N, CA, C and O atoms as a MOPAC input file, in Angstrom:
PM7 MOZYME 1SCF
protein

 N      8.15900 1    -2.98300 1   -23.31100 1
 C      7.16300 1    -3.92500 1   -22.79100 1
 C      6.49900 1    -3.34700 1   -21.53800 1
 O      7.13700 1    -2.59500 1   -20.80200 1
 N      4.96800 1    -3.75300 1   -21.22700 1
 C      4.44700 1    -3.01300 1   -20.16000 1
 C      4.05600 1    -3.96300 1   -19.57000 1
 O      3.68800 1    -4.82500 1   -20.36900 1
 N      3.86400 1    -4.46200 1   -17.83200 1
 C      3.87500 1    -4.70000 1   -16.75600 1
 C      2.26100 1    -5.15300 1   -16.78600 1
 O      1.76600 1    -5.03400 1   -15.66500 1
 N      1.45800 1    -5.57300 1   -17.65000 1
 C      0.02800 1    -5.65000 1   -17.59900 1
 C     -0.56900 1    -5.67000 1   -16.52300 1
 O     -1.58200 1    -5.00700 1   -16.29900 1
 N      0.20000 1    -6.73700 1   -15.39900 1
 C     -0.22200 1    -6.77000 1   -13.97500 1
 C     -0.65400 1    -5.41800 1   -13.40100 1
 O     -1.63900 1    -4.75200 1   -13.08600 1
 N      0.78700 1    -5.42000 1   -13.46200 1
 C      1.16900 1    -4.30900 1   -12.98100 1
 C     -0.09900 1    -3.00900 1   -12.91600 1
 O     -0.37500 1    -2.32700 1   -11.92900 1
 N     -0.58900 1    -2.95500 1   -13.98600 1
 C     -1.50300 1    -1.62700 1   -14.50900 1
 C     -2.52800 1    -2.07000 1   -14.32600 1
 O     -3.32600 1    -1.15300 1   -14.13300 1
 N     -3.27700 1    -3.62900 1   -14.24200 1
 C     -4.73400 1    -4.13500 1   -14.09800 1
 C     -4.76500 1    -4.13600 1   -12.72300 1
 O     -5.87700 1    -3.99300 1   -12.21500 1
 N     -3.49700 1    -4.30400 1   -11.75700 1
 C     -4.02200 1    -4.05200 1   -10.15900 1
 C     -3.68000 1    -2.57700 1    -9.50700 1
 O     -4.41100 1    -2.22800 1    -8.58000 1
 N     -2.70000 1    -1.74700 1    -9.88800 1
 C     -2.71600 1    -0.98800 1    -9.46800 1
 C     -3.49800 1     0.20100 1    -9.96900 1
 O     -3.54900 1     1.00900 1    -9.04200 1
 N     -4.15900 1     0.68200 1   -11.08200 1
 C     -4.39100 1     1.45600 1   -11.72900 1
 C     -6.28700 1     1.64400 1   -10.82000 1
 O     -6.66500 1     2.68500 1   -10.28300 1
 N     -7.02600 1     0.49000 1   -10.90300 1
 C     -8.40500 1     0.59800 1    -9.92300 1
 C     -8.17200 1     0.74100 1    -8.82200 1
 O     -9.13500 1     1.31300 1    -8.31100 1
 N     -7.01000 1     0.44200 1    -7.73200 1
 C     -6.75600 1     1.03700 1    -6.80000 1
 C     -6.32400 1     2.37000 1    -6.54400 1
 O     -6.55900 1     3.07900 1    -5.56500 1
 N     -5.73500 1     2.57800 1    -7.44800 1
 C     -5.59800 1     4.26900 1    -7.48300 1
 C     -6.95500 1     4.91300 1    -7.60000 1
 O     -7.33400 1     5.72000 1    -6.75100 1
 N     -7.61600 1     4.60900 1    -8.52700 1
 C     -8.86400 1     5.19200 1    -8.68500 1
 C     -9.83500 1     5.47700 1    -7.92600 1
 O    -10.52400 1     6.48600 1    -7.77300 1
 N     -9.79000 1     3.70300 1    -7.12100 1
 C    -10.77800 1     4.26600 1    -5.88600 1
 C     -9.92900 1     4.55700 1    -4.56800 1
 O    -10.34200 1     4.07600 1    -3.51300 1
 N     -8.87100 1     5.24900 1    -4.57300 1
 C     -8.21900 1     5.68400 1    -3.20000 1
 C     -8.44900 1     7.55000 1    -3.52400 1
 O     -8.68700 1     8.41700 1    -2.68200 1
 N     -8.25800 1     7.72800 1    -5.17100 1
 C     -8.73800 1     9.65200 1    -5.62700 1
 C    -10.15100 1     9.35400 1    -5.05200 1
 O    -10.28500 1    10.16000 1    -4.13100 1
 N    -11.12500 1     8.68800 1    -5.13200 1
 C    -12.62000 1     9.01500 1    -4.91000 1
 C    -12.99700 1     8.87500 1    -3.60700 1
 O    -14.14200 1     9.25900 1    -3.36900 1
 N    -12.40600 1     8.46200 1    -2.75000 1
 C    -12.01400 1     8.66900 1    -1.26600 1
 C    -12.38400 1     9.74800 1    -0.66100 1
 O    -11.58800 1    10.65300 1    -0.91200 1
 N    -13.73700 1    10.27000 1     0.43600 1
 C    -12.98700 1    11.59100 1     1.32400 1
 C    -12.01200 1    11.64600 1     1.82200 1
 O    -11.55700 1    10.63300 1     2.35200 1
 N    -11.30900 1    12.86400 1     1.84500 1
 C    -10.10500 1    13.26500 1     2.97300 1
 C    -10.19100 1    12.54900 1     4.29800 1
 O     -9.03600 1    12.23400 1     4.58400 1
 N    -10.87000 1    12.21800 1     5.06800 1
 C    -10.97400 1    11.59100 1     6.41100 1
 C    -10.48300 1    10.29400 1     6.27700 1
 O     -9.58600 1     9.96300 1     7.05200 1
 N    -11.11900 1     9.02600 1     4.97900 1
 C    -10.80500 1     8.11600 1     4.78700 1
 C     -9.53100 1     7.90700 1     3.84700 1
 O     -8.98500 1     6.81200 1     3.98300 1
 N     -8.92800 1     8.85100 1     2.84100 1
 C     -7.68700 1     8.71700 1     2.80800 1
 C     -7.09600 1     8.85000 1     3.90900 1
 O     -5.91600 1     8.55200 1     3.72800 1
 N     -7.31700 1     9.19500 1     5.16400 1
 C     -6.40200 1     9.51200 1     6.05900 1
 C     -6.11600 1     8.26800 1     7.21200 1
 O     -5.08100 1     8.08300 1     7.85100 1
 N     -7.28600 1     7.54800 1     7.24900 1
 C     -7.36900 1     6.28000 1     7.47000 1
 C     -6.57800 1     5.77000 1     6.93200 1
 O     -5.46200 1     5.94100 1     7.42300 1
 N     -6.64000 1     4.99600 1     5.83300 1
 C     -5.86100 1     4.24000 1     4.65800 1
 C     -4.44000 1     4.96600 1     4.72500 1
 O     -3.64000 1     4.13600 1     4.29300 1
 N     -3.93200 1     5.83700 1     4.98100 1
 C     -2.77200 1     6.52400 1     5.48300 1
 C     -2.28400 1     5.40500 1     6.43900 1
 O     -1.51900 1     4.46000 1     6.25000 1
 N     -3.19400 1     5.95200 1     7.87100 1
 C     -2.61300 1     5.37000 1     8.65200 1
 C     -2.55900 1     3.92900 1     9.14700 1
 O     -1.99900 1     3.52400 1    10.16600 1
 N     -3.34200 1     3.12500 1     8.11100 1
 C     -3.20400 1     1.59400 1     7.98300 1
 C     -1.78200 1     1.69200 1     7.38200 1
 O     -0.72600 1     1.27000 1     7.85300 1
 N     -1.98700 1     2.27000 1     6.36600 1
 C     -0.25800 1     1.71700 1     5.59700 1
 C      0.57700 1     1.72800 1     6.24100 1
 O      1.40400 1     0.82100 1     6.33000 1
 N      0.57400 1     3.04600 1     7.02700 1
 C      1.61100 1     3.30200 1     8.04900 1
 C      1.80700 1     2.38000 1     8.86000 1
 O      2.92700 1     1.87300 1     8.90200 1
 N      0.58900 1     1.84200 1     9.86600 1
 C      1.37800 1     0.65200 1    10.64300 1
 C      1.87400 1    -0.61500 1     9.72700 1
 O      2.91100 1    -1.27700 1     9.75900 1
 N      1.18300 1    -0.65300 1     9.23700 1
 C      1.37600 1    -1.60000 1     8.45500 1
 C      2.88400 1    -2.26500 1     7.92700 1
 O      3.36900 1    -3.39400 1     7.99500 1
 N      3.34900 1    -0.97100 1     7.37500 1
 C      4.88500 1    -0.25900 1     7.44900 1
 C      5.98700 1    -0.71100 1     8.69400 1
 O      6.92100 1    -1.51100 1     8.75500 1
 N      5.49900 1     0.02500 1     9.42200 1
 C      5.98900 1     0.39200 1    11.16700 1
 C      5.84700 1    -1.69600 1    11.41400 1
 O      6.98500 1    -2.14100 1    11.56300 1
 N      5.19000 1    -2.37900 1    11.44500 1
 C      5.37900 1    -3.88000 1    11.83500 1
 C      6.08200 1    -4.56600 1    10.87100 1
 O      6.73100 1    -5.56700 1    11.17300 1
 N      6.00700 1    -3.96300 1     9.26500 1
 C      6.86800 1    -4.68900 1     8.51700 1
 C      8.64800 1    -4.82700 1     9.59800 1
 O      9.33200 1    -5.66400 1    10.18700 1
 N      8.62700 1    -3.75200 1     9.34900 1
 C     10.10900 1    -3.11300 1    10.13100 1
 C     10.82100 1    -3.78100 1    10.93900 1
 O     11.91800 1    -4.32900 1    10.82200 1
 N      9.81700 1    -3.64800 1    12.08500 1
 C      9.49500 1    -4.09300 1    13.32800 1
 C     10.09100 1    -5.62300 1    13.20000 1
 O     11.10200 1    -6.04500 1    13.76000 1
 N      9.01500 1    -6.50700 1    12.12700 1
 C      9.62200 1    -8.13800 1    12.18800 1
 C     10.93600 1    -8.01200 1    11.89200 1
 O     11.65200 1    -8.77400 1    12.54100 1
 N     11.40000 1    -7.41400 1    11.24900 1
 C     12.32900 1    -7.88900 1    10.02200 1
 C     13.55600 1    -7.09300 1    11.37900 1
 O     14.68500 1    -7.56600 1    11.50500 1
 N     13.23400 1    -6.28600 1    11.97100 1
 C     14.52600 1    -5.72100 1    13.11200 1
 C     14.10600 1    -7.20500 1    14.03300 1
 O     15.05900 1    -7.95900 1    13.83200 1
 N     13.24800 1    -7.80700 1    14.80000 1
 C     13.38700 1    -8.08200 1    15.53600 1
 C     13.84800 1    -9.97400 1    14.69400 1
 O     14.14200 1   -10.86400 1    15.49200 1
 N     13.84100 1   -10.26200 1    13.35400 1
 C     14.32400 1   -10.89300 1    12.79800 1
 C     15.89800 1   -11.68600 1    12.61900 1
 O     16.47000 1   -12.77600 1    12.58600 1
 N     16.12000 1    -9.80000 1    12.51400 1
 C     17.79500 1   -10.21000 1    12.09600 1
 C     18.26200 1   -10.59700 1    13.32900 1
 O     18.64600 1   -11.74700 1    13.54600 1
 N     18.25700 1    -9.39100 1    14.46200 1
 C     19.07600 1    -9.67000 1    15.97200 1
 C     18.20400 1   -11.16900 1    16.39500 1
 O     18.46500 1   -11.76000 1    17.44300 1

């Protein structure tokens, strides 16, 4: 069985993150990254 979701949202995002210049993948890098870095962040300053 296949994940339909799964492949109807991630599959155009892939697509338009390859058609991307290098500068703006690098952006979108470093969004994820914080993005990442505050997930963390709540969830440490969560537990204690």
């Amino acid at each position: 069985m296949t994940n339909h979701r799964y492949t109807q949202i991630i599959v155009p995002i892939d697509r338009y993150i390859r058609s991307l210049t290098p500068k703006a993948k690098m952006v979108v890098g470093v969004l994820e990254g914080s993005l990442l870095i505050a997930l963390f962040t709540s969830l440490i300053f969560y537990v204690h």
